[in-house]
PDB file of C-alpha atoms in Angstrom:
ATOM      1  CA  UNK A   1      15.409  10.380  -4.336  1.00 63.00           C
ATOM      2  CA  UNK A   2      15.092   9.237  -7.919  1.00 66.00           C
ATOM      3  CA  UNK A   3      15.048   5.602  -7.211  1.00 77.00           C
ATOM      4  CA  UNK A   4      12.274   3.565  -8.828  1.00 73.00           C
ATOM      5  CA  UNK A   5       9.587   1.329  -7.089  1.00 72.00           C
ATOM      6  CA  UNK A   6       7.204  -0.787  -8.716  1.00 68.00           C
ATOM      7  CA  UNK A   7       3.901   0.991  -8.917  1.00 72.00           C
ATOM      8  CA  UNK A   8       0.641   0.928 -10.689  1.00 67.00           C
ATOM      9  CA  UNK A   9      -2.193   3.195 -11.997  1.00 61.00           C
ATOM     10  CA  UNK A  10      -5.906   2.846 -12.068  1.00 56.00           C
ATOM     11  CA  UNK A  11      -6.826   4.269 -15.578  1.00 49.00           C
ATOM     12  CA  UNK A  12     -10.667   4.459 -14.737  1.00 51.00           C
ATOM     13  CA  UNK A  13      -9.976   6.773 -11.800  1.00 52.00           C
ATOM     14  CA  UNK A  14     -10.152   6.331  -7.929  1.00 52.00           C
ATOM     15  CA  UNK A  15     -13.806   5.767  -7.492  1.00 47.00           C
ATOM     16  CA  UNK A  16     -13.996   2.609  -9.662  1.00 48.00           C
ATOM     17  CA  UNK A  17     -14.444  -0.948  -7.918  1.00 52.00           C
ATOM     18  CA  UNK A  18     -11.245  -3.009  -7.351  1.00 56.00           C
ATOM     19  CA  UNK A  19      -9.843  -4.983  -8.855  1.00 54.00           C
ATOM     20  CA  UNK A  20      -8.555  -2.244 -11.103  1.00 53.00           C
ATOM     21  CA  UNK A  21      -7.356  -2.732 -14.584  1.00 50.00           C
ATOM     22  CA  UNK A  22      -3.825  -1.607 -14.046  1.00 56.00           C
ATOM     23  CA  UNK A  23      -0.617  -0.253 -15.902  1.00 55.00           C
ATOM     24  CA  UNK A  24       2.452  -1.596 -14.284  1.00 59.00           C
ATOM     25  CA  UNK A  25       5.503   0.647 -14.267  1.00 66.00           C
ATOM     26  CA  UNK A  26       8.272   2.090 -12.090  1.00 73.00           C
ATOM     27  CA  UNK A  27       7.527   4.995 -10.004  1.00 78.00           C
ATOM     28  CA  UNK A  28      10.025   7.676  -9.215  1.00 83.00           C
ATOM     29  CA  UNK A  29      10.714   8.361  -5.586  1.00 88.00           C
ATOM     30  CA  UNK A  30       9.931  11.988  -4.968  1.00 88.00           C
ATOM     31  CA  UNK A  31      10.477  12.329  -1.347  1.00 88.00           C
ATOM     32  CA  UNK A  32      11.871  10.398   1.684  1.00 89.00           C
ATOM     33  CA  UNK A  33      11.921  11.765   5.041  1.00 90.00           C
ATOM     34  CA  UNK A  34      11.953  10.634   8.604  1.00 93.00           C
ATOM     35  CA  UNK A  35       8.884  11.043  10.590  1.00 91.00           C
ATOM     36  CA  UNK A  36       7.579  10.110  14.011  1.00 94.00           C
ATOM     37  CA  UNK A  37       4.125   8.793  13.832  1.00 93.00           C
ATOM     38  CA  UNK A  38       1.701   6.521  15.383  1.00 96.00           C
ATOM     39  CA  UNK A  39       2.360   3.049  14.066  1.00 96.00           C
ATOM     40  CA  UNK A  40       0.840  -0.429  14.001  1.00 97.00           C
ATOM     41  CA  UNK A  41       2.195  -3.861  13.383  1.00 98.00           C
ATOM     42  CA  UNK A  42       0.132  -6.177  11.184  1.00 97.00           C
ATOM     43  CA  UNK A  43       0.242  -9.854  10.987  1.00 98.00           C
ATOM     44  CA  UNK A  44      -1.371 -11.717   7.917  1.00 96.00           C
ATOM     45  CA  UNK A  45      -2.643 -15.333   7.703  1.00 96.00           C
ATOM     46  CA  UNK A  46      -0.118 -16.133   4.943  1.00 92.00           C
ATOM     47  CA  UNK A  47       2.897 -15.335   7.217  1.00 94.00           C
ATOM     48  CA  UNK A  48       3.431 -11.699   6.041  1.00 92.00           C
ATOM     49  CA  UNK A  49       3.909  -8.928   8.531  1.00 95.00           C
ATOM     50  CA  UNK A  50       4.368  -5.203   8.363  1.00 94.00           C
ATOM     51  CA  UNK A  51       4.829  -2.166  10.425  1.00 96.00           C
ATOM     52  CA  UNK A  52       3.483   0.927   9.044  1.00 94.00           C
ATOM     53  CA  UNK A  53       2.077   4.363  10.093  1.00 94.00           C
ATOM     54  CA  UNK A  54      -1.481   4.199  11.235  1.00 95.00           C
ATOM     55  CA  UNK A  55      -2.360   6.686   8.703  1.00 92.00           C
ATOM     56  CA  UNK A  56      -0.861   4.872   5.761  1.00 91.00           C
ATOM     57  CA  UNK A  57      -3.330   3.718   3.094  1.00 89.00           C
ATOM     58  CA  UNK A  58      -3.932   0.143   1.819  1.00 88.00           C
ATOM     59  CA  UNK A  59      -6.583  -1.164  -0.433  1.00 84.00           C
ATOM     60  CA  UNK A  60      -9.350  -3.287   1.369  1.00 88.00           C
ATOM     61  CA  UNK A  61     -12.752  -3.980   0.479  1.00 84.00           C
ATOM     62  CA  UNK A  62     -12.374  -2.609  -3.014  1.00 78.00           C
ATOM     63  CA  UNK A  63     -11.271   0.895  -1.683  1.00 81.00           C
ATOM     64  CA  UNK A  64      -8.421   2.701  -0.077  1.00 84.00           C
ATOM     65  CA  UNK A  65      -8.439   2.693   3.815  1.00 89.00           C
ATOM     66  CA  UNK A  66      -6.146   3.713   6.426  1.00 93.00           C
ATOM     67  CA  UNK A  67      -4.177   1.192   8.376  1.00 95.00           C
ATOM     68  CA  UNK A  68      -5.963   2.432  11.552  1.00 96.00           C
ATOM     69  CA  UNK A  69      -9.205   1.500   9.985  1.00 96.00           C
ATOM     70  CA  UNK A  70      -8.351  -2.165   9.228  1.00 96.00           C
ATOM     71  CA  UNK A  71      -9.303  -4.993  11.744  1.00 97.00           C
ATOM     72  CA  UNK A  72      -8.844  -8.555  12.422  1.00 98.00           C
ATOM     73  CA  UNK A  73     -10.342 -10.233   9.416  1.00 97.00           C
ATOM     74  CA  UNK A  74      -9.917  -7.495   6.862  1.00 96.00           C
ATOM     75  CA  UNK A  75      -8.726  -8.629   3.629  1.00 93.00           C
ATOM     76  CA  UNK A  76      -6.008  -7.208   1.508  1.00 90.00           C
ATOM     77  CA  UNK A  77      -5.293  -7.897  -1.972  1.00 85.00           C
ATOM     78  CA  UNK A  78      -2.026  -9.357  -2.770  1.00 85.00           C
ATOM     79  CA  UNK A  79       0.017  -8.631  -5.900  1.00 79.00           C
ATOM     80  CA  UNK A  80       1.964 -11.169  -8.042  1.00 73.00           C
ATOM     81  CA  UNK A  81       4.905 -10.032  -9.752  1.00 67.00           C
ATOM     82  CA  UNK A  82       6.571 -11.181 -12.955  1.00 60.00           C
ATOM     83  CA  UNK A  83       9.371 -10.047 -15.400  1.00 58.00           C
ATOM     84  CA  UNK A  84       8.401 -10.125 -19.035  1.00 57.00           C
ATOM     85  CA  UNK A  85      10.035  -8.784 -22.348  1.00 56.00           C
ATOM     86  CA  UNK A  86       8.241  -5.459 -21.845  1.00 60.00           C
ATOM     87  CA  UNK A  87       8.986  -5.102 -18.270  1.00 59.00           C
ATOM     88  CA  UNK A  88       7.412  -5.836 -15.113  1.00 58.00           C
ATOM     89  CA  UNK A  89       3.944  -7.053 -14.932  1.00 61.00           C
ATOM     90  CA  UNK A  90       1.581  -7.245 -11.928  1.00 64.00           C
ATOM     91  CA  UNK A  91      -1.634  -9.161 -11.398  1.00 66.00           C
ATOM     92  CA  UNK A  92      -3.776  -9.601  -8.463  1.00 68.00           C
ATOM     93  CA  UNK A  93      -3.096 -13.117  -6.784  1.00 72.00           C
ATOM     94  CA  UNK A  94      -6.024 -13.338  -4.247  1.00 80.00           C
ATOM     95  CA  UNK A  95      -5.926 -11.902  -0.873  1.00 87.00           C
ATOM     96  CA  UNK A  96      -4.317 -12.137   2.574  1.00 92.00           C
ATOM     97  CA  UNK A  97      -6.265 -11.702   5.805  1.00 96.00           C
ATOM     98  CA  UNK A  98      -5.242  -9.584   8.874  1.00 97.00           C
ATOM     99  CA  UNK A  99      -4.812 -11.884  11.782  1.00 98.00           C
ATOM    100  CA  UNK A 100      -3.529  -9.668  14.500  1.00 98.00           C
ATOM    101  CA  UNK A 101      -2.665  -5.880  14.883  1.00 98.00           C
ATOM    102  CA  UNK A 102      -0.132  -4.729  17.443  1.00 98.00           C
ATOM    103  CA  UNK A 103      -0.296  -0.966  18.397  1.00 98.00           C
ATOM    104  CA  UNK A 104       3.232   0.244  18.691  1.00 97.00           C
ATOM    105  CA  UNK A 105       2.565   4.044  19.785  1.00 97.00           C
ATOM    106  CA  UNK A 106       4.594   6.780  18.176  1.00 97.00           C
ATOM    107  CA  UNK A 107       7.833   5.692  16.519  1.00 96.00           C
ATOM    108  CA  UNK A 108      10.422   6.794  14.034  1.00 96.00           C
ATOM    109  CA  UNK A 109       9.432   5.894  10.589  1.00 93.00           C
ATOM    110  CA  UNK A 110      10.559   6.409   6.970  1.00 90.00           C
ATOM    111  CA  UNK A 111       7.727   8.120   4.789  1.00 86.00           C
ATOM    112  CA  UNK A 112       8.125   7.668   0.994  1.00 86.00           C
ATOM    113  CA  UNK A 113       6.331   9.424  -1.736  1.00 86.00           C
ATOM    114  CA  UNK A 114       6.374   8.322  -5.331  1.00 83.00           C
ATOM    115  CA  UNK A 115       5.264  10.058  -8.694  1.00 81.00           C
ATOM    116  CA  UNK A 116       2.461   8.002  -8.799  1.00 77.00           C
ATOM    117  CA  UNK A 117       1.087   8.128  -5.454  1.00 79.00           C
ATOM    118  CA  UNK A 118       1.402   4.124  -5.221  1.00 79.00           C
ATOM    119  CA  UNK A 119       3.874   1.412  -4.499  1.00 79.00           C
ATOM    120  CA  UNK A 120       3.819  -2.181  -3.462  1.00 78.00           C
ATOM    121  CA  UNK A 121       5.315  -3.219   0.147  1.00 82.00           C
ATOM    122  CA  UNK A 122       5.624  -7.262   0.550  1.00 82.00           C
ATOM    123  CA  UNK A 123       3.266  -7.431  -2.144  1.00 81.00           C
ATOM    124  CA  UNK A 124       0.532  -5.156  -0.754  1.00 84.00           C
ATOM    125  CA  UNK A 125      -0.919  -2.058  -2.617  1.00 78.00           C
ATOM    126  CA  UNK A 126      -0.069   1.230  -0.673  1.00 81.00           C
ATOM    127  CA  UNK A 127      -1.064   4.754  -1.381  1.00 80.00           C
ATOM    128  CA  UNK A 128       1.296   7.627  -0.442  1.00 72.00           C
ATOM    129  CA  UNK A 129      -0.583  10.731   0.176  1.00 61.00           C
ATOM    130  CA  UNK A 130      -2.219  12.282   3.161  1.00 51.00           C
ATOM    131  CA  UNK A 131      -5.578  12.919   1.585  1.00 46.00           C
ATOM    132  CA  UNK A 132      -7.340   9.543   0.572  1.00 42.00           C
ATOM    133  CA  UNK A 133      -9.460  11.386  -2.132  1.00 44.00           C
ATOM    134  CA  UNK A 134      -6.356  11.898  -4.253  1.00 46.00           C
ATOM    135  CA  UNK A 135      -6.081   8.016  -4.501  1.00 44.00           C
ATOM    136  CA  UNK A 136      -5.206   6.903  -8.140  1.00 40.00           C
TER     137      UNK A 136
END
């Protein structure tokens, strides 16, 4: 714990339309634990792929949705990163589309929570909370 992940905040609150005005900063990792959860492996049209918990939250359609609610054809915003004199910067750089989803059943995963409730994985915005109404 205490490590930092690139994160973002939504100053207008969770109910606003995406794309959000964002503040980019490093979030402190507040919890890491091993869990056994239902998992999915996603393939995207730009070559990305990712294994994640079915309950993990992504941005799609301008709102937070659980991975299990995504379908082939769902679009996920992609973040572009740059280092600048005042720290890391993040901008939205288009989307990637889900091309296939492979159910993996219950597998061992690592669950991460951050001080902001958000982080990026392979350039995709992710939320790390169990209640989607707590989205930032």
